[in-house]
Amino acid sequence: MIETAVVARAVSEYMHRCPGESLALAPLWQTLKQHAKAGTCNHRGTCQIVTASPIVVNESHEVLMLRGGRSPARLPEARLTDGFATLSEAAFNLARALGVERMWTQPGCEDPIQLDTARADVQDGDRMRVAVRYLVRTQAALYHFAPGAPQVWIPLAQVDIELARRAGAFMVEKVS
């Protein structure tokens, strides 16, 4: 499991870069402080769920999404499990598991581009979910999906307006 201190550092740095989002992240920040102080979790399944998410964008500005039966396609997210030292490592590992063989982080975009807060899935109860999202780049020739796989490429502008604005700004900023 990724250490509380690693998650707290990522959240703190993000809140300094995006102070307008501090209010939405305040419950997670409080929980992380309580975990650090107690040395463990005493919340009995009510803590926020933190996930790592690669925002894989190809040269055509399409984003890797997952189809889910009748539900709309959604961004891939991985729950934090043993074996990862950082959130970015977990996000990159998920992208590899989905068939993106070679990918890179654009210079200057090593930190998360978004900490997306939402309600957790129904099976997780009445909790908050925070997806720590990293911008990952690839090219069309560098990914392979198994036949019948749930992966699909969707134009960035159709995924989420706020995410498209952020990813687009990072891609333009860092290239110029």
PDB file of N, CA and C in Angstrom, residues 11 18 24 32 44 46 48 75 82 100 103 113 127 129 141 163:
ATOM      1  N   VAL A  11      -1.145  15.398  -2.307  1.00  0.00           N
ATOM      2  CA  VAL A  11      -2.325  16.247  -2.096  1.00  0.00           C
ATOM      3  C   VAL A  11      -1.888  17.660  -1.705  1.00  0.00           C
ATOM      4  N   CYS A  18      -3.097  24.391  -7.037  1.00  0.00           N
ATOM      5  CA  CYS A  18      -4.501  24.654  -7.393  1.00  0.00           C
ATOM      6  C   CYS A  18      -5.284  25.023  -6.133  1.00  0.00           C
ATOM      7  N   ALA A  24     -12.626  21.342  -1.819  1.00  0.00           N
ATOM      8  CA  ALA A  24     -13.108  20.011  -2.202  1.00  0.00           C
ATOM      9  C   ALA A  24     -12.208  18.906  -1.657  1.00  0.00           C
ATOM     10  N   LEU A  32      -6.096  12.260   6.034  1.00  0.00           N
ATOM     11  CA  LEU A  32      -4.664  11.936   5.958  1.00  0.00           C
ATOM     12  C   LEU A  32      -3.932  12.396   7.212  1.00  0.00           C
ATOM     13  N   ARG A  44     -12.931   2.799  10.128  1.00  0.00           N
ATOM     14  CA  ARG A  44     -13.814   1.650   9.892  1.00  0.00           C
ATOM     15  C   ARG A  44     -14.587   1.730   8.568  1.00  0.00           C
ATOM     16  N   THR A  46     -14.906   4.198   6.364  1.00  0.00           N
ATOM     17  CA  THR A  46     -15.562   5.441   5.947  1.00  0.00           C
ATOM     18  C   THR A  46     -14.597   6.430   5.303  1.00  0.00           C
ATOM     19  N   GLN A  48     -12.063   8.223   2.619  1.00  0.00           N
ATOM     20  CA  GLN A  48     -12.137   8.454   1.187  1.00  0.00           C
ATOM     21  C   GLN A  48     -11.328   7.371   0.461  1.00  0.00           C
ATOM     22  N   LEU A  75     -12.796   6.872 -17.490  1.00  0.00           N
ATOM     23  CA  LEU A  75     -11.346   6.856 -17.355  1.00  0.00           C
ATOM     24  C   LEU A  75     -10.929   5.686 -16.472  1.00  0.00           C
ATOM     25  N   ASP A  82      -0.687  -3.040  -2.680  1.00  0.00           N
ATOM     26  CA  ASP A  82       0.719  -3.268  -2.356  1.00  0.00           C
ATOM     27  C   ASP A  82       1.544  -3.322  -3.634  1.00  0.00           C
ATOM     28  N   VAL A 100      -0.922  -0.302 -23.126  1.00  0.00           N
ATOM     29  CA  VAL A 100      -0.059   0.784 -23.588  1.00  0.00           C
ATOM     30  C   VAL A 100       1.375   0.363 -23.271  1.00  0.00           C
ATOM     31  N   MET A 103       5.097   4.521 -23.020  1.00  0.00           N
ATOM     32  CA  MET A 103       4.474   5.806 -22.729  1.00  0.00           C
ATOM     33  C   MET A 103       5.505   6.680 -22.051  1.00  0.00           C
ATOM     34  N   ILE A 113      -2.231  16.165 -12.869  1.00  0.00           N
ATOM     35  CA  ILE A 113      -2.861  17.333 -13.488  1.00  0.00           C
ATOM     36  C   ILE A 113      -4.248  17.564 -12.908  1.00  0.00           C
ATOM     37  N   ARG A 127     -19.209   7.283   0.482  1.00  0.00           N
ATOM     38  CA  ARG A 127     -17.858   7.789   0.678  1.00  0.00           C
ATOM     39  C   ARG A 127     -17.457   8.654  -0.500  1.00  0.00           C
ATOM     40  N   ARG A 129     -14.590   9.603  -3.383  1.00  0.00           N
ATOM     41  CA  ARG A 129     -13.514   9.002  -4.161  1.00  0.00           C
ATOM     42  C   ARG A 129     -12.669  10.133  -4.730  1.00  0.00           C
ATOM     43  N   ALA A 141       1.268   3.664 -32.625  1.00  0.00           N
ATOM     44  CA  ALA A 141       1.997   2.421 -32.859  1.00  0.00           C
ATOM     45  C   ALA A 141       2.490   1.767 -31.573  1.00  0.00           C
ATOM     46  N   LEU A 163     -11.204  18.382 -17.672  1.00  0.00           N
ATOM     47  CA  LEU A 163     -10.008  17.583 -17.917  1.00  0.00           C
ATOM     48  C   LEU A 163      -9.403  17.950 -19.275  1.00  0.00           C
TER      49      LEU A 163
END
